[in-house]
mmCIF file with all atom_site columns, C-alpha atoms in Angstrom:
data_model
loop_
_atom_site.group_PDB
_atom_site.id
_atom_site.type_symbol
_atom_site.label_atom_id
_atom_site.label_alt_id
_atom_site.label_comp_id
_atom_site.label_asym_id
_atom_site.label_entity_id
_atom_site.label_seq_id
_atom_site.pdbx_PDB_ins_code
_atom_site.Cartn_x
_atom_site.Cartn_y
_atom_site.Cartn_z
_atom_site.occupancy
_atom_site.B_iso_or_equiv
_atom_site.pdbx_formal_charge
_atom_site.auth_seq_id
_atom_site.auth_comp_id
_atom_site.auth_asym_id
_atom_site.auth_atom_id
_atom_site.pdbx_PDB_model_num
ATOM 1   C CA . UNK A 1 1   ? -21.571 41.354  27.127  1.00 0.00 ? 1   UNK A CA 1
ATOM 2   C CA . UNK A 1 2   ? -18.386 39.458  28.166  1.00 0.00 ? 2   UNK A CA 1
ATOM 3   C CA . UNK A 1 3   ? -20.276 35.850  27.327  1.00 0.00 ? 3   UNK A CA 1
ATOM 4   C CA . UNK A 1 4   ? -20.794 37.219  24.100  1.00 0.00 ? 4   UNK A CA 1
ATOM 5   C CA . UNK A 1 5   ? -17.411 38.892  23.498  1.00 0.00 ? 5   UNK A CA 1
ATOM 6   C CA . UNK A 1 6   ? -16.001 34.998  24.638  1.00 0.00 ? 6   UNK A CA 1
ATOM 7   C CA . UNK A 1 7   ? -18.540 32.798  21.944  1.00 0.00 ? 7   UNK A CA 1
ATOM 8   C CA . UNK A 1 8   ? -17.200 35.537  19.161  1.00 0.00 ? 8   UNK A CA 1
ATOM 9   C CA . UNK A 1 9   ? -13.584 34.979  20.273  1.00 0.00 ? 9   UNK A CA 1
ATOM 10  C CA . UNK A 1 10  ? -14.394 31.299  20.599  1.00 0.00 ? 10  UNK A CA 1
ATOM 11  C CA . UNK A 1 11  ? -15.553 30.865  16.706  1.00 0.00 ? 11  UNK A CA 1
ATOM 12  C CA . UNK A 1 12  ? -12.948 32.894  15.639  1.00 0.00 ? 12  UNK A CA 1
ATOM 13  C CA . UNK A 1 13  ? -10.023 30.558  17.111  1.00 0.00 ? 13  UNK A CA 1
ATOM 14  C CA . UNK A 1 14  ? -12.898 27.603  15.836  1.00 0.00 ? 14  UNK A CA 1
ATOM 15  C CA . UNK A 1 15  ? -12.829 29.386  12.065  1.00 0.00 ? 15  UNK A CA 1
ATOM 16  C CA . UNK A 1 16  ? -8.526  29.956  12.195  1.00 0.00 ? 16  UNK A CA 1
ATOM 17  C CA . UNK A 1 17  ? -8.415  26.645  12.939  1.00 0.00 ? 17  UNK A CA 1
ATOM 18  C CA . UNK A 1 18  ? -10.620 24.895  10.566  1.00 0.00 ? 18  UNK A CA 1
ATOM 19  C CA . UNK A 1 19  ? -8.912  26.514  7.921   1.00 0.00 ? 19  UNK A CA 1
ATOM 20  C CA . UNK A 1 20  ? -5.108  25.397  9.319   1.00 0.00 ? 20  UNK A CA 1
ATOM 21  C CA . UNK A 1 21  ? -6.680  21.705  9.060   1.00 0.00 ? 21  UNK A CA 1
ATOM 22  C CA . UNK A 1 22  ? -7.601  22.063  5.975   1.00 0.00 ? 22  UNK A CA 1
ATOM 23  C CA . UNK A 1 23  ? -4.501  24.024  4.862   1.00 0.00 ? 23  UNK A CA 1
ATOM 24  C CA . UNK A 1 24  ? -2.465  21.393  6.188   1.00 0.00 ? 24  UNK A CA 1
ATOM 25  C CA . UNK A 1 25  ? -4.011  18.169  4.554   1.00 0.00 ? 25  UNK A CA 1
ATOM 26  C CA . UNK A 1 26  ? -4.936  17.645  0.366   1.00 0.00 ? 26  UNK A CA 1
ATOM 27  C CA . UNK A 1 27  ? -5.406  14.837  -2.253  1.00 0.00 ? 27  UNK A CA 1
ATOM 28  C CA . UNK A 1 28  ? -3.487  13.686  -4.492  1.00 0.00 ? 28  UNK A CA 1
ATOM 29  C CA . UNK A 1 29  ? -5.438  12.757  -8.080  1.00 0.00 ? 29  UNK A CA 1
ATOM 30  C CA . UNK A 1 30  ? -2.870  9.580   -9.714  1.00 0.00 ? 30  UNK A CA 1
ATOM 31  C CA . UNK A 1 31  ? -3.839  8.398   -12.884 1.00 0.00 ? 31  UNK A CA 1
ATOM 32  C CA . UNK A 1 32  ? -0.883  5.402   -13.585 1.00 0.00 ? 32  UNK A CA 1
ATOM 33  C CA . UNK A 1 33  ? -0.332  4.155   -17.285 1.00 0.00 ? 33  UNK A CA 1
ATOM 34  C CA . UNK A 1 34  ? 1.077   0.866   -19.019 1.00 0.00 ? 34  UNK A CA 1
ATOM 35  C CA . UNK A 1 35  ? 3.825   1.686   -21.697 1.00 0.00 ? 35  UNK A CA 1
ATOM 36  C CA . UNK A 1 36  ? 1.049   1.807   -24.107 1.00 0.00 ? 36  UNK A CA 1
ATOM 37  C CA . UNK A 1 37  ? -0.885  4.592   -22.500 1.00 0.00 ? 37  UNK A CA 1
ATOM 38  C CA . UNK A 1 38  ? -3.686  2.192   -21.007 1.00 0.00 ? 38  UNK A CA 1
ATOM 39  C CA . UNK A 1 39  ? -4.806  2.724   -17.714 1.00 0.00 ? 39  UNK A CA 1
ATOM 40  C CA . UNK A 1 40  ? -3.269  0.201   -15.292 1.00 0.00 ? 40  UNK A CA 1
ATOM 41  C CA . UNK A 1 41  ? -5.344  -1.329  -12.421 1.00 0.00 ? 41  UNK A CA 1
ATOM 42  C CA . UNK A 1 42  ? -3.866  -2.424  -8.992  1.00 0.00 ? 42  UNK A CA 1
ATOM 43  C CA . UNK A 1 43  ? -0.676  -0.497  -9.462  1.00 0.00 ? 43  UNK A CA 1
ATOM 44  C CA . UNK A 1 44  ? 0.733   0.223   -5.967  1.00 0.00 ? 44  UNK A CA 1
ATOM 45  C CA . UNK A 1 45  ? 1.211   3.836   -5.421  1.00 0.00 ? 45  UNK A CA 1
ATOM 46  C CA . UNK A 1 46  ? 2.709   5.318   -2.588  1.00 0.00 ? 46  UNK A CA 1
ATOM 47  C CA . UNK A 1 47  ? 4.510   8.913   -1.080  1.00 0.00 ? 47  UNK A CA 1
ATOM 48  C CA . UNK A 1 48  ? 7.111   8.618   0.752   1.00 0.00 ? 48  UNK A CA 1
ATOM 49  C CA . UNK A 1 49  ? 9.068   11.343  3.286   1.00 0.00 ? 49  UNK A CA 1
ATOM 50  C CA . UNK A 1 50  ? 10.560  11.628  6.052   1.00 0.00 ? 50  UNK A CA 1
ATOM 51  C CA . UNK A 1 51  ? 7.251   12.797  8.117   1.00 0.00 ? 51  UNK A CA 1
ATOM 52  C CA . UNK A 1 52  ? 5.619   9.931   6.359   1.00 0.00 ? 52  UNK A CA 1
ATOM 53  C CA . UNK A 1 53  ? 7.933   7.623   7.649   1.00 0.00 ? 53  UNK A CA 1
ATOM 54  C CA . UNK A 1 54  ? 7.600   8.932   11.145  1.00 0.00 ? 54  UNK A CA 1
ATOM 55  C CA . UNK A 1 55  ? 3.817   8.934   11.174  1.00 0.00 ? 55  UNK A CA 1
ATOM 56  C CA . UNK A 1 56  ? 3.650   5.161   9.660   1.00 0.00 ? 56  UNK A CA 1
ATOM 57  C CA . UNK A 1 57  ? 2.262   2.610   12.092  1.00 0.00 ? 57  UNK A CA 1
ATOM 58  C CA . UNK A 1 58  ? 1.866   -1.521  11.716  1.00 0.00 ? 58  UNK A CA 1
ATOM 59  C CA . UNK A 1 59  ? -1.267  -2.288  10.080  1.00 0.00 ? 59  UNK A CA 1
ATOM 60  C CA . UNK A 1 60  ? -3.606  -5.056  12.078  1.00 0.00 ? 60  UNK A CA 1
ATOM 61  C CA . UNK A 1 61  ? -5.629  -7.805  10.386  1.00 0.00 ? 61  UNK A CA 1
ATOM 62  C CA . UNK A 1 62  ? -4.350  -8.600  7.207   1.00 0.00 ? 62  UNK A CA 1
ATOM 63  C CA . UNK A 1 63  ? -4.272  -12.203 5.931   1.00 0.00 ? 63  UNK A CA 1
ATOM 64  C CA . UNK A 1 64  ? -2.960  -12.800 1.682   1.00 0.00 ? 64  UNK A CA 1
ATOM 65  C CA . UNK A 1 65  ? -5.554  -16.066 2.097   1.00 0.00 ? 65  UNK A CA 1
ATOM 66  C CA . UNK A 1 66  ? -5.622  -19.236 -0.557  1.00 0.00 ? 66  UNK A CA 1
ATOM 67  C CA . UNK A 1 67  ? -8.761  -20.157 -2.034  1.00 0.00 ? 67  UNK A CA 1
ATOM 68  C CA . UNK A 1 68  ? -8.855  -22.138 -5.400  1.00 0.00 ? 68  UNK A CA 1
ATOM 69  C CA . UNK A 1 69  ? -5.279  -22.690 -5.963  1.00 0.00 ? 69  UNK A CA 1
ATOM 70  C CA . UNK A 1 70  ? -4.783  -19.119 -5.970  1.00 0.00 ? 70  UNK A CA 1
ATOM 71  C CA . UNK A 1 71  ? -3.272  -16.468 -3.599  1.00 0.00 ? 71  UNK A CA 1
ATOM 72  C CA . UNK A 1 72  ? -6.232  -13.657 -2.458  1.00 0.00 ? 72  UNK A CA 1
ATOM 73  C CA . UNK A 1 73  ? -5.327  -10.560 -3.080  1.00 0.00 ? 73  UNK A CA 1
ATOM 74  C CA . UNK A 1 74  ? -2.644  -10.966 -5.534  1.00 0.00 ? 74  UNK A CA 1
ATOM 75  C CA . UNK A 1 75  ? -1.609  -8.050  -4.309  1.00 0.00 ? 75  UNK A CA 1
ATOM 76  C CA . UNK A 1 76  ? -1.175  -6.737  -0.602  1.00 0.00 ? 76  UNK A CA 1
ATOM 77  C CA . UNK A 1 77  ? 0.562   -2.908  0.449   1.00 0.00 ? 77  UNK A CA 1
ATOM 78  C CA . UNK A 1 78  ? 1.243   -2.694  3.907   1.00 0.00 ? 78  UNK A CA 1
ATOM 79  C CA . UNK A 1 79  ? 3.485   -0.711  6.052   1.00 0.00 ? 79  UNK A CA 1
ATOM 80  C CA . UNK A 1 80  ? 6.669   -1.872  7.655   1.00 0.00 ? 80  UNK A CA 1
ATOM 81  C CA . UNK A 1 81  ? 6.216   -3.860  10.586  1.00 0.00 ? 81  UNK A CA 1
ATOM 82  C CA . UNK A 1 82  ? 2.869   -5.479  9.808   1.00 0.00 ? 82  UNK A CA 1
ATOM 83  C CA . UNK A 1 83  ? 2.190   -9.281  10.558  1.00 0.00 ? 83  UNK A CA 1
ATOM 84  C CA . UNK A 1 84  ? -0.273  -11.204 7.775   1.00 0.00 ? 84  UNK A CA 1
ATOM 85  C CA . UNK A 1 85  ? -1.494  -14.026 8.461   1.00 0.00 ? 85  UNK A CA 1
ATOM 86  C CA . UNK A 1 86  ? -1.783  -16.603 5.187   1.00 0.00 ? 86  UNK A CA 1
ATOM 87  C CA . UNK A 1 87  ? -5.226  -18.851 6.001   1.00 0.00 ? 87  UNK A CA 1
ATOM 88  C CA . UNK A 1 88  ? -5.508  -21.779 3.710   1.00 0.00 ? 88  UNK A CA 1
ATOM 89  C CA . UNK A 1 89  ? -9.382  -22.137 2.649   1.00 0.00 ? 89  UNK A CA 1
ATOM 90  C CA . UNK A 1 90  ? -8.278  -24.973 -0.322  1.00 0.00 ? 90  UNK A CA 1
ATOM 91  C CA . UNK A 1 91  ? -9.406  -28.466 0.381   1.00 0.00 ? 91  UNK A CA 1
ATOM 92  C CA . UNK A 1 92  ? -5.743  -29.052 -0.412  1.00 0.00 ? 92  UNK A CA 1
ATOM 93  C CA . UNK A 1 93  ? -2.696  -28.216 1.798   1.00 0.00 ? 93  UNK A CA 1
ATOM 94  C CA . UNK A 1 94  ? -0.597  -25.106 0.363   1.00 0.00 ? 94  UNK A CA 1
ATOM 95  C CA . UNK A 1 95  ? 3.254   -24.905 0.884   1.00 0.00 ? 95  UNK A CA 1
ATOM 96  C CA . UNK A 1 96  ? 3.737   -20.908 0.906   1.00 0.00 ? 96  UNK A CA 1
ATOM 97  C CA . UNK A 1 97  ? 7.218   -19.119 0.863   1.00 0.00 ? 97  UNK A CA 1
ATOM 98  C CA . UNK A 1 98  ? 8.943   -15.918 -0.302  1.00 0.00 ? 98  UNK A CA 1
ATOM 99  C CA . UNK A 1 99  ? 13.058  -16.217 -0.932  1.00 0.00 ? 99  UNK A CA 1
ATOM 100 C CA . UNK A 1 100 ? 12.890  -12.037 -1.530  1.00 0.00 ? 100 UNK A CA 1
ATOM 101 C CA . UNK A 1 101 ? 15.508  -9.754  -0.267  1.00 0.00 ? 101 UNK A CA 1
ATOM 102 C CA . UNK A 1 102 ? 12.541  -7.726  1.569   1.00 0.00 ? 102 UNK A CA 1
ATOM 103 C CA . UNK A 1 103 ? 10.981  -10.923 3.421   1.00 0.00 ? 103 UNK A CA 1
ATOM 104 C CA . UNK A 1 104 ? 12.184  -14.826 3.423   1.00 0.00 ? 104 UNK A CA 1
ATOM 105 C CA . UNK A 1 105 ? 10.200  -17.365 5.360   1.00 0.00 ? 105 UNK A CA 1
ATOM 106 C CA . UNK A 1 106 ? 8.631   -20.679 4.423   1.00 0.00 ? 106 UNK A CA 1
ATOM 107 C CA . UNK A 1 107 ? 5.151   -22.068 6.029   1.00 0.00 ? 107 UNK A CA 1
ATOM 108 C CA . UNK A 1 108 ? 5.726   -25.872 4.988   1.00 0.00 ? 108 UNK A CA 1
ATOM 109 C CA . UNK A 1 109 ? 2.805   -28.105 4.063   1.00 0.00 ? 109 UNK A CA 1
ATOM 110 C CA . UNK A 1 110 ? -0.236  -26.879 5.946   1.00 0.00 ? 110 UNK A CA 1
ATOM 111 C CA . UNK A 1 111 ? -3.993  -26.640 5.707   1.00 0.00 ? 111 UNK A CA 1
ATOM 112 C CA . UNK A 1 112 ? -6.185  -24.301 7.822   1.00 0.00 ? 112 UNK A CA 1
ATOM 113 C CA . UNK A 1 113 ? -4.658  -21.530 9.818   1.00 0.00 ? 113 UNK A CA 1
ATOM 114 C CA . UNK A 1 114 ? -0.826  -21.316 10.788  1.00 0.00 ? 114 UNK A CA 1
ATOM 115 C CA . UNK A 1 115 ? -0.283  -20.687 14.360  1.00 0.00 ? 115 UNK A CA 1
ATOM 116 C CA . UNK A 1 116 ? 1.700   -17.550 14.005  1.00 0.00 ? 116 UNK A CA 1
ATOM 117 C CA . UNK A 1 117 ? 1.379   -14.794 11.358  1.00 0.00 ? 117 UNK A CA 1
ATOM 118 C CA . UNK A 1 118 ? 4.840   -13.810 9.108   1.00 0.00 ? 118 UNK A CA 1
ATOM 119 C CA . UNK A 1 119 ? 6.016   -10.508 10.447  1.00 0.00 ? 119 UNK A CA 1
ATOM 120 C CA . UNK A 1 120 ? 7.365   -8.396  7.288   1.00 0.00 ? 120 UNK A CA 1
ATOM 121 C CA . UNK A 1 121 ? 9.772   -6.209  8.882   1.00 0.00 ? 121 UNK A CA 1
ATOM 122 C CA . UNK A 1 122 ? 11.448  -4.616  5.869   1.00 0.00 ? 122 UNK A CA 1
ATOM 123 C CA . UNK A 1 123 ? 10.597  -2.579  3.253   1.00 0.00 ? 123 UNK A CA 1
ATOM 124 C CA . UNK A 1 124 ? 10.500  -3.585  -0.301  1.00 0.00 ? 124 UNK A CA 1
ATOM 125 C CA . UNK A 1 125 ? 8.523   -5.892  -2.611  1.00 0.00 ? 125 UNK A CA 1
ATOM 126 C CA . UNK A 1 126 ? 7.931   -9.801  -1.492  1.00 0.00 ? 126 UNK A CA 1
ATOM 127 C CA . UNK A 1 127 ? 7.144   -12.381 -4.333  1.00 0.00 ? 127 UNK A CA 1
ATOM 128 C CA . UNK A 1 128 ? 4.861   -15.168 -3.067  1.00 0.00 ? 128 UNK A CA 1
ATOM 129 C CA . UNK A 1 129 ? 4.903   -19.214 -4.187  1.00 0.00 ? 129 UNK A CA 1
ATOM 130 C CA . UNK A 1 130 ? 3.357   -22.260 -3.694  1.00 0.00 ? 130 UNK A CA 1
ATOM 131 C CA . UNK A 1 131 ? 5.916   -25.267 -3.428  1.00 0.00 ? 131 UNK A CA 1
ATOM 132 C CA . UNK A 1 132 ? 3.451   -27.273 -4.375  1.00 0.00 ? 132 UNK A CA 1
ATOM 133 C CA . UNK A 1 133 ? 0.887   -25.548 -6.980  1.00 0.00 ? 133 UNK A CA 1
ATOM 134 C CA . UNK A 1 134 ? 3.869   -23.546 -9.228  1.00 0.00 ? 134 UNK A CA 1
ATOM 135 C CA . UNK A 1 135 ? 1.017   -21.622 -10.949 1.00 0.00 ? 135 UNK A CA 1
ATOM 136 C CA . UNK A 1 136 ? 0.599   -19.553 -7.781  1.00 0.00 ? 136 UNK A CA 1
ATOM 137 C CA . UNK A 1 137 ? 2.059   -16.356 -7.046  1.00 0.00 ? 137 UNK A CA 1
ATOM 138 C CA . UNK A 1 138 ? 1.391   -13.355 -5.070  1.00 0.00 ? 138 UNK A CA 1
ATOM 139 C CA . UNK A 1 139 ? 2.887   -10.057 -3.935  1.00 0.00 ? 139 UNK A CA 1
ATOM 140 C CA . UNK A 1 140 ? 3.399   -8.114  -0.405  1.00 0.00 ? 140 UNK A CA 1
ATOM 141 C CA . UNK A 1 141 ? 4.336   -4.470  -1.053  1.00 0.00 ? 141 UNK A CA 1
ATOM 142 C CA . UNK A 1 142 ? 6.066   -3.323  2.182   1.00 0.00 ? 142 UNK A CA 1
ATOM 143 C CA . UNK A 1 143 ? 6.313   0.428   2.277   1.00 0.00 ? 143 UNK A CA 1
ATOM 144 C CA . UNK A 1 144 ? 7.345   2.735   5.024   1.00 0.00 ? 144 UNK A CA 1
ATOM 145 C CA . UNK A 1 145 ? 4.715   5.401   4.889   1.00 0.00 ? 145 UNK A CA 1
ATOM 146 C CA . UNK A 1 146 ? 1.095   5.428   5.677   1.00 0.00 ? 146 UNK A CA 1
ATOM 147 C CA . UNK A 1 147 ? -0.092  7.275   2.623   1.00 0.00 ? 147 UNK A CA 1
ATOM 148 C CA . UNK A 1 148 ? -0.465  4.799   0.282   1.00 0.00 ? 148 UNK A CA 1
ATOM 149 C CA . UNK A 1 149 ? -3.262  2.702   -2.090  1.00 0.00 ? 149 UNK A CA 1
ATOM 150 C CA . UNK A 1 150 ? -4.361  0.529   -5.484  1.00 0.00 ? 150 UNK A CA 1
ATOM 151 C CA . UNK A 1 151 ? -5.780  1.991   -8.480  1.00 0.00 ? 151 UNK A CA 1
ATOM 152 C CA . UNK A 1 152 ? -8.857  1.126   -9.192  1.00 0.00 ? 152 UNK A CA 1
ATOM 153 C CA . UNK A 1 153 ? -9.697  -0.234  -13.195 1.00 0.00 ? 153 UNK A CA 1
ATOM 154 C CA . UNK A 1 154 ? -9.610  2.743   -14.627 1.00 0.00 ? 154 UNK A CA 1
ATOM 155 C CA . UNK A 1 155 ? -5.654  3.145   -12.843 1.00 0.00 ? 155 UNK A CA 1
ATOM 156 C CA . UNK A 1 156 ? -7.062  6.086   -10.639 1.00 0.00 ? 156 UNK A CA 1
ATOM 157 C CA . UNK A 1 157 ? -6.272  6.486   -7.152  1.00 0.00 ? 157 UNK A CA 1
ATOM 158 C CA . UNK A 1 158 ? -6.579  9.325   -4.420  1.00 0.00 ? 158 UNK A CA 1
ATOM 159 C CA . UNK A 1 159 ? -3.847  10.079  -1.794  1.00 0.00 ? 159 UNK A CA 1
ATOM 160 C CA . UNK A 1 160 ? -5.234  11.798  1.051   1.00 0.00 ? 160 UNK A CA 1
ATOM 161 C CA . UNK A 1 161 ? -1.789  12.830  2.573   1.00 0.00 ? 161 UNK A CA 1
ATOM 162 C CA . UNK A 1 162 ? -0.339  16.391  4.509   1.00 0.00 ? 162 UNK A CA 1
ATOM 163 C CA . UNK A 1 163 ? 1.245   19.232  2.124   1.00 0.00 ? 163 UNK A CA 1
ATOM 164 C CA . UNK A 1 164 ? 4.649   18.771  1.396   1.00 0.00 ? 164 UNK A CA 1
ATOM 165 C CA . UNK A 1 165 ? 7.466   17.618  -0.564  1.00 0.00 ? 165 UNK A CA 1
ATOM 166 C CA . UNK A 1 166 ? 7.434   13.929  -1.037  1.00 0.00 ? 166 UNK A CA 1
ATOM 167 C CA . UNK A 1 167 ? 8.846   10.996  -3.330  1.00 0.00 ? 167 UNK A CA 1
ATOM 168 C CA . UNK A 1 168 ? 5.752   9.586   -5.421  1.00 0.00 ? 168 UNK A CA 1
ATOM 169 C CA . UNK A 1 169 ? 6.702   6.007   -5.573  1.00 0.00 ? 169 UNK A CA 1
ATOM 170 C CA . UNK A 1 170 ? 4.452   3.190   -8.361  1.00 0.00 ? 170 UNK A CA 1
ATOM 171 C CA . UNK A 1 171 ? 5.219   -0.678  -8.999  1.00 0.00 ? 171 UNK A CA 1
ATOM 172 C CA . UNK A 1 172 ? 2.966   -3.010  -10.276 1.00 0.00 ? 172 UNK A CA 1
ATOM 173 C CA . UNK A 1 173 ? 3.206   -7.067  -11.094 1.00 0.00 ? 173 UNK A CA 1
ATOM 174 C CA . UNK A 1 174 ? 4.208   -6.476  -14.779 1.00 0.00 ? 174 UNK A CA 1
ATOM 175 C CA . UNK A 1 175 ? 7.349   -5.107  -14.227 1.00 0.00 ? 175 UNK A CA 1
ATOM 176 C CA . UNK A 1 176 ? 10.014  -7.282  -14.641 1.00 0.00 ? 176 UNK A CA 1
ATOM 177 C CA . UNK A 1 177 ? 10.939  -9.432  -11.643 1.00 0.00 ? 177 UNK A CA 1
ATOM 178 C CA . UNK A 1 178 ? 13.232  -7.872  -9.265  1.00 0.00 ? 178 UNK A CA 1
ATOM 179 C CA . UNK A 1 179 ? 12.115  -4.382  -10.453 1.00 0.00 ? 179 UNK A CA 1
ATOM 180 C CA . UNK A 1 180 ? 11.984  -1.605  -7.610  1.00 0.00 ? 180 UNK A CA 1
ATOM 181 C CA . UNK A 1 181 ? 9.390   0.946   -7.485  1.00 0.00 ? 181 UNK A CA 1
ATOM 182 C CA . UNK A 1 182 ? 9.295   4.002   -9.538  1.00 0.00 ? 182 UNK A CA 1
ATOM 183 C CA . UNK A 1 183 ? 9.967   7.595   -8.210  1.00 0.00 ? 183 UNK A CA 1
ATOM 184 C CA . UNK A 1 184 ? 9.752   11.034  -9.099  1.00 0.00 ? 184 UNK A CA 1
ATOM 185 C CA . UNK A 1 185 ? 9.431   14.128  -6.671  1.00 0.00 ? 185 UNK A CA 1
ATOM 186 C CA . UNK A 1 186 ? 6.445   15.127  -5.823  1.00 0.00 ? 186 UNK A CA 1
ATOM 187 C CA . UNK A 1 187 ? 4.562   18.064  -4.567  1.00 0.00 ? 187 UNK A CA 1
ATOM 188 C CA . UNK A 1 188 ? 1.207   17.334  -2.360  1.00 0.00 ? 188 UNK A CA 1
ATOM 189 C CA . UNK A 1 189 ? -0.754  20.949  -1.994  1.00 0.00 ? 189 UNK A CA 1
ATOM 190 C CA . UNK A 1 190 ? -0.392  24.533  -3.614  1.00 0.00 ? 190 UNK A CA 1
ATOM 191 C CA . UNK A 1 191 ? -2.766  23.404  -6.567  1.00 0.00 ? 191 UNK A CA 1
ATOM 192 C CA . UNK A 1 192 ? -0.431  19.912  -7.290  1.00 0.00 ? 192 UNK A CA 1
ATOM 193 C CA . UNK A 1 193 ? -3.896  18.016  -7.052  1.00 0.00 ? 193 UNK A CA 1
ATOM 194 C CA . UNK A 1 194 ? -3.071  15.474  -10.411 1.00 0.00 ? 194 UNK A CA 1
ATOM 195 C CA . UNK A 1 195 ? -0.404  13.694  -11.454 1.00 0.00 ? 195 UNK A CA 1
ATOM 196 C CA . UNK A 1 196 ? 0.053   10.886  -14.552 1.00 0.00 ? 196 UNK A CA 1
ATOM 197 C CA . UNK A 1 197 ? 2.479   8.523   -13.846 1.00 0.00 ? 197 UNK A CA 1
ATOM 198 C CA . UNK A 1 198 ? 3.333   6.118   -17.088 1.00 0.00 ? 198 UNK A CA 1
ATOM 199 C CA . UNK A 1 199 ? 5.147   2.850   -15.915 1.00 0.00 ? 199 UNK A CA 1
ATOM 200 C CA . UNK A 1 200 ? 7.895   2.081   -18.771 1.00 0.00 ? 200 UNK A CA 1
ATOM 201 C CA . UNK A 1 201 ? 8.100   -1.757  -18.540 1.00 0.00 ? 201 UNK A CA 1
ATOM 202 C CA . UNK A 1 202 ? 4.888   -2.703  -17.593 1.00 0.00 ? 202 UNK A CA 1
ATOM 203 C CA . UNK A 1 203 ? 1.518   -3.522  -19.684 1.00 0.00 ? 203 UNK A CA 1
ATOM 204 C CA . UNK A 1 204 ? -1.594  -5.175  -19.304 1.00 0.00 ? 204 UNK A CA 1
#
């Protein structure tokens, strides 16, 4: 009798807590817009708090590579803290550098792998050049929160992120240069499951 008075006690706590886990965490449906209404692929979206902050951790493995006289991805979100590495798979050397407020550095004339990675210790958005091929550019989103992504091509993207208060944060390449991120509070949980976010000065 007592085992079986302990499994029932056991499922219970099991059940109570199931339901706290999934309480505590829900999704967050973002459909981002051009000015026009159009839906806008590889917009960077991302929540921000103070929690969020807290929780965010350096990312590992991320290289922005060159292949065809062209920076791959164009566009890379990270969180603060995270070294990328830039390998150079052209069959002609690449000279890369970023002069932006969030990250400056310069890897001179170089072909194959640098010997160190570019640590981006700041938050903020880092434009990315070739001195050599002017055509090139690129763009490091450094965020301080782990609950982040890219729409996809139909400019839909799920947050998976805790409930809470947060600021919903978007940027993408059209914007003009220099242009911060958008935000606008946001609610994550209690049936706030969608959100459309239209981006004023950008199109496609």
């Amino acid at each position: 009798m007592r085992w079986k008075a302990l499994t029932r006690r056991f499922l219970l706590l099991a059940g109570l807590a199931s339901v706290g886990l999934s309480a505590s965490a829900a999704g967050l449906q973002v459909q981002v817009q051009d000015k026009n209404g159009k839906p806008l692929p590889n917009a960077v979206v991302f929540l921000e708090s103070a929690d969020a902050k807290s929780a965010s951790k350096p990312l590992k493995g991320i290289e922005v590579s060159q292949a065809a006289k062209q920076f791959s991805p164009a566009v890379t979100v990270v969180t603060t803290g995270t070294s990328i590495l830039f390998p150079n798979n052209d069959t002609v050397r690449h000279h890369v550098y970023s002069f932006s407020p969030a990250k400056t550095f310069d890897l001179k004339l170089y072909a194959g792998v640098p010997a160190n990675p570019v640590v981006f210790d700041k938050s903020g958005i880092a434009v990315l050049g070739c001195n050599i091929h002017d055509n090139m550019v690129a763009w490091v989103v450094v965020v301080d929160t782990p609950y982040f992504g890219k729409t996809d091509a139909q400019g839909h993207l799920t947050i998976d992120a805790p409930a809470g208060s947060y600021k919903l944060r978007t940027w993408h390449a059209s914007l003009p240069t220099g242009a911060p991120a958008t935000e606008q509070a946001q609610s994550v949980g209690n049936g706030n499951g969608a959100v459309t976010v239209k981006l004023a000065g950008s199109s496609i």
